[in-house]
Amino acid sequence: MSAPPPVPAGRAGGKRRRRGGRREAPMVPDVEFSSYYGRPVVKPPPWDEKIAAYLFFGGVAGGSAVLAAGAQLTGRPVLRRNSRLAALTATGLGAVALIADLGRPERFVNMLRIVKPTSPMNLGSWLLSAFGAGAGVAAAAEVDRLSGGRLPLGRLRPVLHATAPAAGLEAALLAPPLAVYTAVLLGDTAVPTWNDAHRDLPFVFAGSASLAAGGLAMITTPIGEAAPARRFALLGVVADLVATRVMEQRMDPVTVEPLHQGRPGRQLRWAQRLVLAGGVGTALGGRYRPVAALSGLALLAGSALTRLGIFEAGIASAKDPRYTVEPQKRRLAARRAAGVVDDGITTVG
C-alpha cells in the first residue's frame, strides 16, 4: 500500500492521530488563504513604466492644448506658442512610449483600421491621432514664426497660418477626453484597484493634467503672460487633491490598500506633498520668476508621481488574489443581507 501524500508545511495544526503505526493528517487542517497553485486570480496586464509615461504625457498634452486655446482667445502670443509646442512635444513623447510598449509601430496603425465604440483603447488611438493632427498644425505655425519664416513650406505657408487657429481650437476640444481617457481605460480592466476607482479616476487625471500643464507653462512663460497658467495650475491642484480624497473614500477598504502601501504608497504620498507645495508656491509667490519655476517643477513632478503611483498600485493589486476575492465576498454578503437571493450571483454555491 502506498504512503499517504505529505502534508504541506504550515497547513496542518494540532495533534496527529496514529492508525496502524502510520501518521495521518488531521481531518480539518488550519485554513490558509490561497488560490490555485498560488497564482493571481486576475492576470496582471503586461505593461511597464512606458505605459505610466504615456499616462503622464497624455495629461500634459491635453492640459497644454486647453491652455494654448485660452491664450489664443485672450491675446497672449508667448503663452500660446509655449503651450502649443508643449502639447505637440508631449504628444510625440507619449506616442513614442506607447509604440515602444506595443513593440512594433504597425500595431498602433492596425488599431485604426476599425472604430470600436466599446473599446477605450481603440477610441483612444483615434483620439490621439486626431488630437496630434490639430496640435501638429498649430505647433508648426509657431515654429515657422520662431524661424522667421525659414521653414521650406513654399505656397503652403499661408495655408498653414490660416488654419493654425482652427487647428489649435480643434486640439483643445479633444484635449479633455485625451487627458482622461486613459483613466477610463484603466478602470475598464479587471485589475481590482483600477476597477474600483473607475468612478473617480477620470477626475483625478483631469486635475493632474491641469496642474502639470499649468506648471510647465509657469516654467517656460514670462510672468507677464503666465497668469492664466497659474490659475489653471491652482484649479488643477484643488481638483487633484479633492478628487483623490473622494476616490479613496469611495473605494473598498481592501482595494484601496495598494494606494497606501509599498512603493506606490510612497510615490502617491510624495505626489500629494509636491502638488500641495507647488500649489502654495503658485498662490503665494507665483508672480516671482524663481518661485514660479520651482512651483512649476513641483507640480510636474507631483503629476508624474500621481500617474506612476496609481499605475503601480493597480499592478500590485492584480498580483495578490486577496484584492480580488475579499471584495467579492463582501459584495456577495451585502447583496444577501439586502435580501437579494434570486440572481445568478447570490445563488451560486
Tab-separated table of C-alpha atoms in Angstrom:
chain	number	residue	atom	x	y	z
A	1	MET	CA	0.000	0.000	0.000
A	2	SER	CA	1.399	3.409	-0.963
A	3	ALA	CA	2.120	6.017	1.703
A	4	PRO	CA	-0.297	8.940	2.145
A	5	PRO	CA	0.713	12.231	0.498
A	6	PRO	CA	2.826	14.583	2.605
A	7	VAL	CA	1.087	17.414	4.409
A	8	PRO	CA	2.188	20.896	3.216
A	9	ALA	CA	4.206	22.856	5.751
A	10	GLY	CA	2.188	25.307	7.799
A	11	ARG	CA	-1.192	23.814	6.829
A	12	ALA	CA	-1.617	21.182	9.479
A	13	GLY	CA	-2.259	22.112	13.081
A	14	GLY	CA	-2.878	20.317	16.332
A	15	LYS	CA	-2.081	16.676	17.039
A	16	ARG	CA	-1.966	13.869	14.505
A	17	ARG	CA	-3.699	10.565	15.119
A	18	ARG	CA	-1.974	7.234	14.564
A	19	ARG	CA	-3.619	4.314	12.848
A	20	GLY	CA	-1.739	1.120	12.204
A	21	GLY	CA	1.567	2.760	13.103
A	22	ARG	CA	1.158	5.462	10.426
A	23	ARG	CA	0.660	9.159	10.829
A	24	GLU	CA	-2.441	10.733	9.348
A	25	ALA	CA	-3.128	14.362	8.526
A	26	PRO	CA	-5.805	15.987	10.698
A	27	MET	CA	-9.314	15.903	9.234
A	28	VAL	CA	-9.631	19.745	9.286
A	29	PRO	CA	-6.277	21.474	8.772
A	30	ASP	CA	-5.750	25.132	9.585
A	31	VAL	CA	-7.287	27.399	6.929
A	32	GLU	CA	-4.850	29.469	4.925
A	33	PHE	CA	-5.903	31.943	2.229
A	34	SER	CA	-4.563	30.972	-1.170
A	35	SER	CA	-5.532	30.444	-4.788
A	36	TYR	CA	-4.918	27.695	-7.306
A	37	TYR	CA	-1.179	26.997	-7.294
A	38	GLY	CA	-0.673	30.343	-5.571
A	39	ARG	CA	-1.276	32.196	-8.830
A	40	PRO	CA	-3.153	35.525	-9.115
A	41	VAL	CA	-6.894	35.364	-9.739
A	42	VAL	CA	-6.563	38.255	-12.202
A	43	LYS	CA	-3.767	38.223	-14.748
A	44	PRO	CA	-1.741	41.442	-14.374
A	45	PRO	CA	-1.560	43.467	-17.601
A	46	PRO	CA	1.810	43.129	-19.377
A	47	TRP	CA	2.582	46.835	-19.008
A	48	ASP	CA	5.608	48.573	-17.552
A	49	GLU	CA	6.805	52.118	-16.901
A	50	LYS	CA	6.417	53.030	-20.586
A	51	ILE	CA	2.645	52.977	-20.168
A	52	ALA	CA	2.934	55.027	-16.983
A	53	ALA	CA	4.925	57.594	-19.008
A	54	TYR	CA	2.203	57.530	-21.659
A	55	LEU	CA	-0.392	58.309	-18.991
A	56	PHE	CA	1.636	61.313	-17.845
A	57	PHE	CA	2.443	62.745	-21.273
A	58	GLY	CA	-1.173	62.411	-22.374
A	59	GLY	CA	-2.228	64.576	-19.453
A	60	VAL	CA	0.425	67.210	-20.176
A	61	ALA	CA	-0.562	67.300	-23.861
A	62	GLY	CA	-4.269	67.693	-23.143
A	63	GLY	CA	-3.813	70.345	-20.484
A	64	SER	CA	-1.361	72.317	-22.624
A	65	ALA	CA	-3.769	72.366	-25.591
A	66	VAL	CA	-6.532	73.799	-23.411
A	67	LEU	CA	-4.152	76.437	-22.053
A	68	ALA	CA	-2.975	77.291	-25.589
A	69	ALA	CA	-6.544	77.826	-26.760
A	70	GLY	CA	-7.211	80.148	-23.848
A	71	ALA	CA	-4.061	82.114	-24.668
A	72	GLN	CA	-5.115	82.281	-28.326
A	73	LEU	CA	-8.532	83.684	-27.434
A	74	THR	CA	-7.155	86.235	-24.936
A	75	GLY	CA	-4.246	87.546	-27.000
A	76	ARG	CA	-1.214	86.069	-25.183
A	77	PRO	CA	1.111	85.027	-28.018
A	78	VAL	CA	4.040	83.786	-25.884
A	79	LEU	CA	1.837	81.607	-23.688
A	80	ARG	CA	0.036	80.363	-26.807
A	81	ARG	CA	3.306	79.473	-28.504
A	82	ASN	CA	4.828	77.724	-25.490
A	83	SER	CA	1.671	75.764	-24.741
A	84	ARG	CA	1.230	74.680	-28.365
A	85	LEU	CA	4.821	73.456	-28.500
A	86	ALA	CA	4.378	71.698	-25.159
A	87	ALA	CA	1.226	69.961	-26.410
A	88	LEU	CA	2.937	68.642	-29.535
A	89	THR	CA	6.103	67.596	-27.676
A	90	ALA	CA	4.130	65.732	-25.016
A	91	THR	CA	2.015	64.065	-27.703
A	92	GLY	CA	5.131	62.886	-29.506
A	93	LEU	CA	6.758	61.563	-26.337
A	94	GLY	CA	3.559	59.789	-25.362
A	95	ALA	CA	3.268	58.205	-28.798
A	96	VAL	CA	6.880	57.002	-28.573
A	97	ALA	CA	6.199	55.435	-25.175
A	98	LEU	CA	3.031	53.741	-26.449
A	99	ILE	CA	4.677	52.373	-29.595
A	100	ALA	CA	7.659	51.172	-27.557
A	101	ASP	CA	5.268	49.228	-25.340
A	102	LEU	CA	3.432	47.774	-28.348
A	103	GLY	CA	6.761	46.614	-29.758
A	104	ARG	CA	6.116	47.489	-33.421
A	105	PRO	CA	4.717	50.743	-34.876
A	106	GLU	CA	2.332	48.892	-37.192
A	107	ARG	CA	0.404	47.618	-34.181
A	108	PHE	CA	-0.717	51.174	-33.479
A	109	VAL	CA	-1.703	51.633	-37.120
A	110	ASN	CA	-3.674	48.381	-37.012
A	111	MET	CA	-5.865	49.804	-34.254
A	112	LEU	CA	-7.025	52.497	-36.676
A	113	ARG	CA	-8.469	50.035	-39.177
A	114	ILE	CA	-11.804	49.976	-37.366
A	115	VAL	CA	-13.842	52.133	-34.982
A	116	LYS	CA	-14.994	50.189	-31.939
A	117	PRO	CA	-17.003	52.338	-29.502
A	118	THR	CA	-16.884	49.652	-26.790
A	119	SER	CA	-13.072	49.651	-26.726
A	120	PRO	CA	-11.382	52.506	-24.803
A	121	MET	CA	-8.058	51.532	-26.396
A	122	ASN	CA	-9.451	51.786	-29.922
A	123	LEU	CA	-11.202	55.087	-29.281
A	124	GLY	CA	-8.083	56.379	-27.557
A	125	SER	CA	-5.976	55.594	-30.612
A	126	TRP	CA	-8.322	57.585	-32.829
A	127	LEU	CA	-8.434	60.377	-30.268
A	128	LEU	CA	-4.649	60.560	-30.044
A	129	SER	CA	-4.343	60.651	-33.842
A	130	ALA	CA	-6.932	63.417	-34.300
A	131	PHE	CA	-5.510	65.448	-31.436
A	132	GLY	CA	-1.979	65.064	-32.775
A	133	ALA	CA	-3.040	66.365	-36.187
A	134	GLY	CA	-4.517	69.571	-34.767
A	135	ALA	CA	-1.689	70.091	-32.292
A	136	GLY	CA	0.855	69.458	-35.045
A	137	VAL	CA	-0.563	72.101	-37.402
A	138	ALA	CA	-0.781	74.684	-34.616
A	139	ALA	CA	2.757	73.970	-33.406
A	140	ALA	CA	4.158	74.032	-36.954
A	141	ALA	CA	2.853	77.582	-37.377
A	142	GLU	CA	4.612	78.589	-34.170
A	143	VAL	CA	7.882	77.013	-35.292
A	144	ASP	CA	7.624	78.856	-38.597
A	145	ARG	CA	7.174	82.146	-36.741
A	146	LEU	CA	10.148	81.385	-34.478
A	147	SER	CA	12.354	80.638	-37.500
A	148	GLY	CA	11.364	83.842	-39.215
A	149	GLY	CA	9.516	82.039	-41.986
A	150	ARG	CA	12.508	79.874	-42.909
A	151	LEU	CA	10.676	76.555	-42.990
A	152	PRO	CA	10.579	75.171	-46.573
A	153	LEU	CA	6.828	75.489	-46.914
A	154	GLY	CA	6.556	77.423	-50.162
A	155	ARG	CA	2.949	78.084	-51.109
A	156	LEU	CA	1.737	76.128	-48.088
A	157	ARG	CA	2.848	78.830	-45.661
A	158	PRO	CA	-0.298	80.987	-45.994
A	159	VAL	CA	-2.454	77.870	-45.695
A	160	LEU	CA	-0.616	76.770	-42.547
A	161	HIS	CA	-1.010	80.103	-40.794
A	162	ALA	CA	-4.625	80.440	-41.866
A	163	THR	CA	-5.585	77.027	-40.487
A	164	ALA	CA	-3.467	77.166	-37.312
A	165	PRO	CA	-6.108	78.942	-35.155
A	166	ALA	CA	-8.788	76.419	-36.074
A	167	ALA	CA	-6.350	73.549	-35.584
A	168	GLY	CA	-5.474	74.832	-32.124
A	169	LEU	CA	-9.134	75.023	-31.145
A	170	GLU	CA	-9.749	71.531	-32.543
A	171	ALA	CA	-6.954	70.180	-30.380
A	172	ALA	CA	-8.414	71.999	-27.358
A	173	LEU	CA	-11.824	70.383	-27.919
A	174	LEU	CA	-10.221	66.941	-27.964
A	175	ALA	CA	-7.876	67.727	-25.086
A	176	PRO	CA	-10.170	66.884	-22.116
A	177	PRO	CA	-11.036	63.410	-23.492
A	178	LEU	CA	-7.345	62.825	-24.245
A	179	ALA	CA	-6.357	63.772	-20.704
A	180	VAL	CA	-8.849	61.397	-19.044
A	181	TYR	CA	-9.461	58.538	-21.475
A	182	THR	CA	-6.526	56.617	-20.010
A	183	ALA	CA	-8.359	56.659	-16.664
A	184	VAL	CA	-11.358	55.081	-18.395
A	185	LEU	CA	-9.011	52.557	-19.983
A	186	LEU	CA	-7.585	51.543	-16.596
A	187	GLY	CA	-10.994	51.402	-14.927
A	188	ASP	CA	-12.345	49.206	-17.719
A	189	THR	CA	-9.921	46.406	-16.792
A	190	ALA	CA	-10.436	43.683	-14.175
A	191	VAL	CA	-7.476	44.972	-12.128
A	192	PRO	CA	-9.016	45.367	-8.644
A	193	THR	CA	-7.700	48.785	-7.598
A	194	TRP	CA	-8.203	50.405	-11.015
A	195	ASN	CA	-11.661	48.928	-11.467
A	196	ASP	CA	-12.824	50.010	-8.022
A	197	ALA	CA	-11.594	53.575	-8.703
A	198	HIS	CA	-13.278	53.838	-12.119
A	199	ARG	CA	-15.938	56.370	-10.997
A	200	ASP	CA	-13.486	58.989	-9.729
A	201	LEU	CA	-10.210	58.234	-11.510
A	202	PRO	CA	-11.057	60.451	-14.548
A	203	PHE	CA	-11.455	63.442	-12.214
A	204	VAL	CA	-8.088	62.691	-10.613
A	205	PHE	CA	-6.456	62.530	-14.038
A	206	ALA	CA	-8.169	65.760	-15.139
A	207	GLY	CA	-6.821	67.632	-12.127
A	208	SER	CA	-3.387	66.104	-12.616
A	209	ALA	CA	-3.353	67.183	-16.281
A	210	SER	CA	-4.326	70.768	-15.422
A	211	LEU	CA	-1.689	71.255	-12.763
A	212	ALA	CA	1.014	69.655	-14.917
A	213	ALA	CA	0.246	71.839	-17.943
A	214	GLY	CA	-0.020	74.951	-15.796
A	215	GLY	CA	3.238	74.124	-14.046
A	216	LEU	CA	5.060	73.615	-17.347
A	217	ALA	CA	3.762	76.936	-18.687
A	218	MET	CA	4.895	78.686	-15.498
A	219	ILE	CA	8.414	77.418	-16.181
A	220	THR	CA	8.543	78.424	-19.845
A	221	THR	CA	6.491	81.631	-19.934
A	222	PRO	CA	7.345	85.106	-18.623
A	223	ILE	CA	5.416	86.293	-15.591
A	224	GLY	CA	3.563	88.928	-17.599
A	225	GLU	CA	1.673	86.309	-19.643
A	226	ALA	CA	1.615	83.439	-17.144
A	227	ALA	CA	-1.419	84.489	-15.076
A	228	PRO	CA	-3.778	82.042	-16.851
A	229	ALA	CA	-1.222	79.265	-16.312
A	230	ARG	CA	-1.119	79.999	-12.592
A	231	ARG	CA	-4.916	79.937	-12.333
A	232	PHE	CA	-5.068	76.744	-14.403
A	233	ALA	CA	-2.478	75.120	-12.145
A	234	LEU	CA	-4.309	76.126	-8.951
A	235	LEU	CA	-7.577	74.783	-10.329
A	236	GLY	CA	-5.802	71.516	-11.061
A	237	VAL	CA	-4.308	71.347	-7.564
A	238	VAL	CA	-7.726	71.687	-5.922
A	239	ALA	CA	-9.311	69.190	-8.315
A	240	ASP	CA	-6.493	66.675	-7.862
A	241	LEU	CA	-6.469	66.760	-4.062
A	242	VAL	CA	-10.259	66.699	-3.671
A	243	ALA	CA	-10.837	64.009	-6.319
A	244	THR	CA	-8.120	61.800	-4.837
A	245	ARG	CA	-9.642	62.030	-1.367
A	246	VAL	CA	-13.144	61.307	-2.652
A	247	MET	CA	-11.874	58.391	-4.731
A	248	GLU	CA	-10.140	56.765	-1.775
A	249	GLN	CA	-13.160	57.208	0.487
A	250	ARG	CA	-15.482	55.562	-2.047
A	251	MET	CA	-13.208	52.589	-2.710
A	252	ASP	CA	-13.389	49.255	-0.929
A	253	PRO	CA	-11.151	49.263	2.187
A	254	VAL	CA	-9.175	46.345	0.728
A	255	THR	CA	-8.681	47.519	-2.851
A	256	VAL	CA	-7.566	50.959	-1.656
A	257	GLU	CA	-4.664	49.454	0.298
A	258	PRO	CA	-2.181	49.338	-2.626
A	259	LEU	CA	-2.549	53.128	-2.933
A	260	HIS	CA	-1.110	53.471	0.584
A	261	GLN	CA	1.377	50.621	0.811
A	262	GLY	CA	4.814	49.827	-0.599
A	263	ARG	CA	6.395	51.805	-3.410
A	264	PRO	CA	3.060	53.021	-4.882
A	265	GLY	CA	2.088	54.381	-1.478
A	266	ARG	CA	5.374	56.274	-1.161
A	267	GLN	CA	5.007	57.657	-4.678
A	268	LEU	CA	1.478	58.896	-4.035
A	269	ARG	CA	2.393	60.439	-0.681
A	270	TRP	CA	5.233	62.349	-2.326
A	271	ALA	CA	2.909	63.292	-5.169
A	272	GLN	CA	0.477	64.935	-2.775
A	273	ARG	CA	3.292	66.734	-0.946
A	274	LEU	CA	4.693	68.106	-4.205
A	275	VAL	CA	1.276	69.099	-5.513
A	276	LEU	CA	0.455	70.884	-2.266
A	277	ALA	CA	3.856	72.603	-2.136
A	278	GLY	CA	3.566	73.640	-5.785
A	279	GLY	CA	0.078	74.965	-5.198
A	280	VAL	CA	1.131	77.023	-2.165
A	281	GLY	CA	4.145	78.384	-4.057
A	282	THR	CA	1.962	79.299	-7.024
A	283	ALA	CA	-0.634	81.048	-4.875
A	284	LEU	CA	1.821	82.987	-2.690
A	285	GLY	CA	4.830	83.574	-4.931
A	286	GLY	CA	3.774	82.748	-8.477
A	287	ARG	CA	4.399	86.341	-9.598
A	288	TYR	CA	8.115	85.955	-8.898
A	289	ARG	CA	10.009	84.127	-11.610
A	290	PRO	CA	12.201	81.824	-9.426
A	291	VAL	CA	9.258	80.839	-7.216
A	292	ALA	CA	7.070	80.229	-10.269
A	293	ALA	CA	9.704	77.987	-11.852
A	294	LEU	CA	10.232	75.943	-8.685
A	295	SER	CA	6.493	75.638	-8.146
A	296	GLY	CA	6.037	74.508	-11.741
A	297	LEU	CA	8.701	71.829	-11.319
A	298	ALA	CA	6.996	70.599	-8.149
A	299	LEU	CA	3.653	70.403	-9.929
A	300	LEU	CA	5.124	68.483	-12.878
A	301	ALA	CA	6.852	66.008	-10.553
A	302	GLY	CA	3.681	65.608	-8.478
A	303	SER	CA	1.607	64.878	-11.577
A	304	ALA	CA	4.121	62.310	-12.824
A	305	LEU	CA	4.225	60.550	-9.443
A	306	THR	CA	0.425	60.523	-9.264
A	307	ARG	CA	0.142	58.655	-12.557
A	308	LEU	CA	3.034	56.334	-11.722
A	309	GLY	CA	1.735	55.548	-8.232
A	310	ILE	CA	-1.775	54.736	-9.448
A	311	PHE	CA	-0.328	52.623	-12.237
A	312	GLU	CA	1.910	50.578	-9.929
A	313	ALA	CA	-0.806	50.226	-7.285
A	314	GLY	CA	-3.050	48.586	-9.875
A	315	ILE	CA	-0.331	46.158	-10.952
A	316	ALA	CA	0.286	45.227	-7.308
A	317	SER	CA	-3.429	44.612	-6.679
A	318	ALA	CA	-3.652	42.243	-9.643
A	319	LYS	CA	-0.763	40.120	-8.368
A	320	ASP	CA	-2.338	39.404	-4.957
A	321	PRO	CA	-5.538	37.267	-5.063
A	322	ARG	CA	-6.690	38.844	-1.793
A	323	TYR	CA	-7.597	42.090	-3.555
A	324	THR	CA	-9.905	40.182	-5.895
A	325	VAL	CA	-11.529	37.652	-3.562
A	326	GLU	CA	-12.184	39.629	-0.374
A	327	PRO	CA	-14.153	42.495	-2.013
A	328	GLN	CA	-16.163	39.918	-3.963
A	329	LYS	CA	-17.075	38.121	-0.737
A	330	ARG	CA	-18.036	41.417	0.889
A	331	ARG	CA	-20.255	42.399	-2.038
A	332	LEU	CA	-21.881	38.966	-2.022
A	333	ALA	CA	-22.616	39.216	1.706
A	334	ALA	CA	-24.065	42.694	1.246
A	335	ARG	CA	-26.401	41.513	-1.515
A	336	ARG	CA	-27.621	38.616	0.589
A	337	ALA	CA	-28.080	40.887	3.600
A	338	ALA	CA	-30.166	43.197	1.416
A	339	GLY	CA	-32.419	40.284	0.540
A	340	VAL	CA	-31.136	39.695	-2.995
A	341	VAL	CA	-31.142	35.899	-3.202
A	342	ASP	CA	-32.589	35.103	-6.604
A	343	ASP	CA	-29.947	36.267	-9.077
A	344	GLY	CA	-27.036	34.474	-10.693
A	345	ILE	CA	-24.579	35.825	-8.128
A	346	THR	CA	-26.182	35.071	-4.758
A	347	THR	CA	-27.487	31.659	-5.748
A	348	VAL	CA	-24.123	30.239	-6.825
A	349	GLY	CA	-22.965	27.543	-4.420
